[in-house]
Amino acid sequence: MSYEALKSVLSKGPSRAALYSVRIPKFGISENNHMNFLCDAVSVPGIRFNTSIALGQEFMGTQRDMPTALVYAKPLTMSVIESRDYIIYKALKRWHNDICRNANQPGITGGNGRSHRMNYYNNYITDLEIVKFEYANRSKILSGSMSLPDDCYDEVMRFTFINAWPTEIGPLQYSSMPDAPPVSFDIQFTYESYNVSQV
């Protein structure tokens, strides 16, 4: 690598893991119709090719791996730090109730009011976005052109998970210890595929 290329890489610095936003346009809870919440961690799944071996395609006795299927690793996992009003947890429970009737049990002791029945697939899926930000470049900061706090960040990449839905809402852990961490829980989503913009 040349000196100029190395200088260019080093001047930009490493990617900051904490600068991201999770957005779920459907089942929204905020004014802009997005469920935009505070995550402690998000793991963007990988992607791989399944392969099969092809023998002697060009040269006798040689073999090569040929792609047969594109596989999106699952699940999409995130850890959510909950607020005092439990907005995100309640929204996810409503979403689960849209997937499965009576997932939130009504508390009826008799009759069939507690029976589960799955909804139609298209009624509960939605696209889910993870937007990756980085601090604005140095020239933008020095020029003084930033007028809003949001101007401090540049969107560098956006992951769109197509037809996602939550397969699991993790347990809520409570503690009586005075130095206990904030309440958080894990969510797992499945999806069909995902798109990475600005590639």
XYZ file of N, CA and C in Angstrom, residues 41-188:
444
model
N -26.853 -3.785 21.808
C -26.035 -4.494 20.826
C -26.917 -5.032 19.714
N -26.389 -5.034 18.510
C -27.060 -5.618 17.349
C -26.041 -6.458 16.600
N -26.454 -7.630 16.192
C -25.570 -8.497 15.416
C -26.164 -8.676 14.026
N -25.533 -8.058 13.028
C -25.993 -8.203 11.640
C -25.517 -9.558 11.134
N -26.440 -10.440 10.743
C -26.037 -11.782 10.321
C -25.166 -11.750 9.072
N -24.356 -12.793 8.949
C -23.508 -12.930 7.776
C -24.267 -13.519 6.598
N -23.549 -13.727 5.527
C -24.122 -14.296 4.319
C -23.080 -15.224 3.711
N -23.522 -16.326 3.126
C -22.570 -17.289 2.589
C -23.176 -18.005 1.383
N -22.344 -18.707 0.653
C -22.790 -19.576 -0.429
C -22.680 -21.027 0.016
N -23.718 -21.806 -0.216
C -23.583 -23.253 -0.164
C -22.934 -23.693 -1.470
N -22.090 -24.706 -1.408
C -21.372 -25.129 -2.600
C -21.479 -26.630 -2.802
N -21.218 -27.042 -4.025
C -21.057 -28.458 -4.325
C -19.775 -28.607 -5.129
N -19.235 -29.820 -5.136
C -17.957 -30.058 -5.811
C -18.202 -30.483 -7.252
N -17.534 -29.811 -8.175
C -17.571 -30.183 -9.586
C -16.209 -30.769 -9.948
N -16.225 -31.973 -10.488
C -14.983 -32.677 -10.812
C -14.641 -32.526 -12.292
N -13.364 -32.250 -12.561
C -12.857 -32.268 -13.923
C -13.534 -31.319 -14.878
N -13.902 -30.133 -14.441
C -14.554 -29.185 -15.342
C -13.610 -28.687 -16.434
N -12.362 -28.478 -16.093
C -11.382 -28.017 -17.079
C -10.204 -28.975 -17.185
N -9.758 -29.490 -16.053
C -8.575 -30.344 -16.042
C -8.912 -31.658 -15.347
N -8.530 -32.757 -15.942
C -8.781 -34.087 -15.395
C -8.180 -34.208 -13.996
N -9.003 -34.690 -13.060
C -8.526 -34.935 -11.711
C -8.606 -33.743 -10.776
N -8.956 -32.563 -11.269
C -9.080 -31.387 -10.402
C -10.539 -31.198 -10.012
N -10.731 -30.489 -8.938
C -12.093 -30.214 -8.502
C -12.197 -28.760 -8.057
N -13.393 -28.262 -8.144
C -13.644 -26.884 -7.706
C -14.985 -26.836 -6.983
N -15.100 -25.867 -6.066
C -16.376 -25.624 -5.392
C -17.205 -24.684 -6.254
N -18.456 -25.076 -6.492
C -19.369 -24.260 -7.293
C -20.522 -23.799 -6.400
N -20.920 -22.521 -6.495
C -22.040 -22.047 -5.666
C -23.360 -22.676 -6.110
N -24.158 -23.103 -5.124
C -25.467 -23.700 -5.417
C -26.621 -22.925 -4.788
N -26.352 -22.204 -3.702
C -27.417 -21.449 -3.041
C -26.805 -20.335 -2.214
N -27.497 -19.198 -2.196
C -27.096 -18.077 -1.347
C -27.860 -18.184 -0.043
N -27.152 -18.191 1.081
C -27.782 -18.421 2.381
C -27.568 -17.211 3.279
N -28.675 -16.672 3.811
C -28.610 -15.573 4.770
C -28.655 -16.165 6.171
N -27.617 -15.915 6.954
C -27.560 -16.469 8.309
C -28.678 -15.879 9.163
N -29.222 -16.680 10.053
C -30.311 -16.249 10.919
C -30.054 -16.800 12.317
N -30.580 -16.152 13.343
C -31.472 -14.997 13.318
C -30.728 -13.663 13.368
N -31.470 -12.588 13.152
C -30.999 -11.233 13.446
C -31.272 -11.019 14.932
N -30.229 -10.716 15.695
C -30.355 -10.619 17.151
C -30.013 -9.222 17.628
N -30.783 -8.736 18.559
C -30.469 -7.445 19.174
C -30.839 -7.451 20.641
N -30.132 -6.656 21.409
C -30.397 -6.487 22.835
C -30.905 -5.068 23.053
N -32.070 -4.953 23.654
C -32.747 -3.664 23.814
C -32.653 -3.182 25.251
N -32.273 -1.938 25.440
C -32.330 -1.295 26.753
C -33.699 -0.633 26.866
N -34.488 -1.062 27.824
C -35.866 -0.598 27.914
C -35.986 0.693 28.714
N -36.967 1.506 28.344
C -37.267 2.745 29.067
C -38.245 2.454 30.203
N -38.498 3.437 31.026
C -39.331 3.240 32.213
C -40.780 2.926 31.871
N -41.247 3.329 30.690
C -42.638 3.054 30.317
C -42.798 1.773 29.489
N -41.683 1.073 29.233
C -41.717 -0.221 28.532
C -42.401 -0.129 27.161
N -42.154 0.949 26.458
C -42.794 1.161 25.160
C -42.405 0.070 24.166
N -41.121 -0.258 24.092
C -40.655 -1.230 23.101
C -41.167 -2.627 23.437
N -41.076 -3.015 24.689
C -41.540 -4.350 25.086
C -43.031 -4.510 24.785
N -43.816 -3.497 25.104
C -45.261 -3.565 24.854
C -45.556 -3.627 23.360
N -44.808 -2.846 22.567
C -45.019 -2.866 21.120
C -44.690 -4.245 20.534
N -43.617 -4.862 21.034
C -43.252 -6.195 20.559
C -44.273 -7.247 20.987
N -44.839 -7.102 22.182
C -45.879 -8.031 22.623
C -47.127 -7.889 21.750
N -47.464 -6.659 21.358
C -48.597 -6.465 20.443
C -48.302 -7.107 19.098
N -47.028 -6.980 18.658
C -46.618 -7.600 17.394
C -46.766 -9.119 17.484
N -46.343 -9.704 18.591
C -46.519 -11.147 18.789
C -47.995 -11.528 18.771
N -48.836 -10.659 19.304
C -50.271 -10.938 19.298
C -50.848 -10.842 17.887
N -50.219 -10.042 17.020
C -50.628 -9.990 15.613
C -50.209 -11.262 14.875
N -49.107 -11.865 15.317
C -48.635 -13.112 14.704
C -49.500 -14.284 15.156
N -49.806 -14.319 16.437
C -50.548 -15.435 17.025
C -51.656 -14.890 17.915
N -52.879 -15.135 17.538
C -54.011 -14.679 18.339
C -53.911 -15.265 19.745
N -54.100 -14.406 20.739
C -54.013 -14.775 22.156
C -52.599 -15.135 22.599
N -51.581 -14.656 21.869
C -50.210 -14.822 22.361
C -50.078 -14.130 23.709
N -50.767 -12.991 23.856
C -50.892 -12.347 25.168
C -52.184 -12.872 25.776
N -52.068 -13.865 26.622
C -53.229 -14.583 27.132
C -54.211 -13.644 27.835
N -55.510 -13.771 27.512
C -56.504 -12.843 28.066
C -56.852 -13.091 29.521
N -56.394 -14.208 30.090
C -56.677 -14.478 31.501
C -58.020 -15.117 31.736
N -58.635 -15.655 30.689
C -59.928 -16.342 30.831
C -59.662 -17.771 31.278
N -60.298 -18.205 32.340
C -60.024 -19.548 32.876
C -60.806 -20.638 32.169
N -61.911 -20.313 31.554
C -62.725 -21.330 30.887
C -62.961 -20.983 29.428
N -63.563 -21.907 28.690
C -63.881 -21.671 27.289
C -62.650 -21.756 26.405
N -62.779 -21.268 25.183
C -61.670 -21.359 24.221
C -60.997 -20.014 23.979
N -61.167 -19.061 24.884
C -60.579 -17.737 24.705
C -59.071 -17.716 24.806
N -58.469 -18.838 25.230
C -57.013 -18.898 25.360
C -56.363 -19.712 24.237
N -57.139 -20.135 23.265
C -56.588 -20.927 22.167
C -55.715 -20.065 21.270
N -54.653 -20.652 20.752
C -53.740 -19.953 19.851
C -54.129 -20.241 18.399
N -54.024 -19.199 17.567
C -54.253 -19.380 16.140
C -53.331 -18.429 15.393
N -52.520 -18.974 14.499
C -51.551 -18.165 13.770
C -52.231 -17.338 12.689
N -51.732 -16.145 12.500
C -52.267 -15.225 11.496
C -51.639 -15.508 10.129
N -52.155 -14.860 9.100
C -51.586 -14.983 7.760
C -50.246 -14.250 7.695
N -49.309 -14.837 7.007
C -47.930 -14.353 6.932
C -47.842 -12.873 6.573
N -48.571 -12.455 5.549
C -48.477 -11.066 5.072
C -49.050 -10.055 6.056
N -49.738 -10.518 7.078
C -50.342 -9.606 8.053
C -49.384 -9.182 9.160
N -48.245 -9.864 9.301
C -47.362 -9.513 10.423
C -45.912 -9.258 10.028
N -45.565 -9.451 8.755
C -44.183 -9.188 8.337
C -43.986 -7.714 8.030
N -42.764 -7.263 8.117
C -42.430 -5.887 7.756
C -40.936 -5.812 7.464
N -40.526 -4.765 6.791
C -39.102 -4.535 6.568
C -38.521 -3.822 7.784
N -37.326 -4.212 8.159
C -36.637 -3.680 9.331
C -35.314 -3.083 8.864
N -34.968 -1.923 9.379
C -33.747 -1.243 8.938
C -32.759 -1.054 10.083
N -31.493 -1.244 9.761
C -30.397 -0.854 10.648
C -29.554 0.144 9.871
N -29.469 1.354 10.378
C -28.744 2.430 9.704
C -27.431 2.662 10.436
N -26.340 2.591 9.702
C -25.007 2.781 10.292
C -24.543 4.203 10.054
N -24.150 4.883 11.122
C -23.657 6.254 11.048
C -22.172 6.294 11.399
N -21.516 7.340 10.976
C -20.165 7.669 11.414
C -20.126 9.175 11.655
N -19.146 9.620 12.425
C -19.003 11.055 12.645
C -18.735 11.736 11.315
N -19.246 12.953 11.174
C -19.063 13.704 9.932
C -17.585 13.911 9.643
N -17.245 13.983 8.362
C -15.836 14.143 8.012
C -15.306 15.501 8.477
N -14.019 15.566 8.634
C -13.361 16.737 9.221
C -13.651 18.028 8.450
N -13.665 17.954 7.127
C -13.896 19.162 6.325
C -15.294 19.718 6.556
N -16.266 18.827 6.765
C -17.636 19.270 7.029
C -17.722 19.971 8.378
N -16.979 19.453 9.363
C -16.986 20.063 10.696
C -16.310 21.432 10.680
N -15.152 21.509 10.011
C -14.393 22.761 9.989
C -15.080 23.841 9.167
N -15.895 23.440 8.189
C -16.549 24.438 7.338
C -17.667 25.177 8.075
N -18.131 24.592 9.193
C -19.204 25.232 9.953
C -20.553 25.118 9.288
N -20.717 24.172 8.361
C -21.973 24.046 7.620
C -23.026 23.251 8.383
N -22.665 22.700 9.539
C -23.611 21.891 10.294
C -24.501 22.795 11.134
N -25.818 22.645 10.965
C -26.757 23.491 11.689
C -27.577 22.715 12.713
N -27.688 21.404 12.542
C -28.468 20.571 13.446
C -27.577 19.505 14.068
N -27.963 18.978 15.242
C -27.169 17.896 15.837
C -27.006 16.702 14.903
N -28.052 16.420 14.096
C -27.974 15.280 13.172
C -26.893 15.472 12.123
N -26.498 16.728 11.868
C -25.468 16.992 10.871
C -24.099 16.485 11.311
N -23.970 16.144 12.586
C -22.685 15.641 13.087
C -22.390 14.234 12.586
N -23.387 13.581 11.987
C -23.226 12.198 11.566
C -23.509 12.046 10.075
N -22.797 11.125 9.468
C -23.045 10.754 8.078
C -23.578 9.335 8.051
N -24.640 9.116 7.276
C -25.122 7.748 7.070
C -24.215 7.088 6.045
N -23.556 6.016 6.440
C -22.599 5.364 5.544
C -23.132 4.056 4.969
N -24.120 3.470 5.634
C -24.644 2.200 5.156
C -26.009 1.945 5.781
N -26.874 1.247 5.030
C -28.204 0.913 5.539
C -28.514 -0.542 5.201
N -28.860 -1.318 6.233
C -29.268 -2.704 6.044
C -30.790 -2.764 6.098
N -31.414 -3.326 5.084
C -32.860 -3.501 5.070
C -33.169 -4.993 5.068
N -33.747 -5.458 6.166
C -34.113 -6.867 6.297
C -35.544 -7.030 5.789
N -35.707 -7.839 4.766
C -36.969 -7.942 4.037
C -37.871 -8.992 4.674
N -39.128 -8.577 4.925
C -40.152 -9.466 5.493
C -39.684 -10.090 6.818
N -39.352 -9.226 7.751
C -38.881 -9.668 9.062
C -40.044 -9.778 10.040
N -39.862 -10.626 11.047
C -40.811 -10.711 12.161
C -40.101 -11.329 13.366
N -40.530 -10.966 14.576
C -39.817 -11.417 15.783
C -40.193 -12.856 16.153
N -39.219 -13.726 16.193
C -39.465 -15.113 16.573
C -39.350 -15.318 18.077
N -38.625 -14.436 18.752
C -38.426 -14.632 20.194
C -38.209 -13.302 20.891
N -38.903 -13.119 22.005
C -38.664 -11.997 22.920
C -38.068 -12.601 24.180
N -36.865 -12.193 24.514
C -36.155 -12.787 25.634
C -36.718 -12.378 26.977
N -36.232 -13.001 28.050
C -36.741 -12.705 29.396
C -36.301 -11.331 29.889
N -37.108 -10.767 30.777
C -36.761 -9.542 31.486
C -36.103 -9.932 32.806
N -34.920 -9.418 33.040
C -34.182 -9.760 34.247
C -34.260 -8.601 35.240
N -34.795 -8.873 36.416
C -34.871 -7.874 37.470
C -33.919 -8.253 38.605
N -33.496 -7.252 39.353
C -32.571 -7.487 40.455
C -32.825 -6.471 41.568
N -32.623 -6.899 42.808
C -32.782 -6.005 43.960
C -31.485 -5.299 44.332
N -30.410 -5.579 43.617
C -29.121 -4.971 43.940
C -29.128 -3.495 43.525
N -28.578 -2.605 44.360
C -28.607 -1.166 44.041
C -27.788 -0.800 42.805
N -26.783 -1.603 42.474
C -25.946 -1.290 41.314
C -26.332 -2.128 40.101
N -27.564 -2.608 40.071
C -28.024 -3.438 38.953
C -28.043 -2.617 37.663
N -27.717 -3.227 36.533
C -27.731 -2.507 35.257
C -29.158 -2.197 34.813
N -29.339 -1.321 33.824
C -30.685 -1.039 33.307
C -31.337 -2.316 32.772
N -32.658 -2.326 32.790
C -33.399 -3.489 32.299
C -33.207 -3.614 30.787
N -32.882 -4.809 30.362
C -32.714 -5.058 28.936
C -33.247 -6.448 28.612
N -33.494 -6.688 27.345
C -33.922 -8.008 26.896
C -33.496 -8.188 25.451
N -33.410 -9.437 25.040
C -32.985 -9.767 23.683
C -34.192 -10.042 22.798
N -34.029 -9.739 21.520
C -35.045 -10.058 20.517
C -34.354 -10.807 19.386
N -35.036 -11.796 18.850
C -34.548 -12.486 17.665
C -35.576 -12.341 16.554
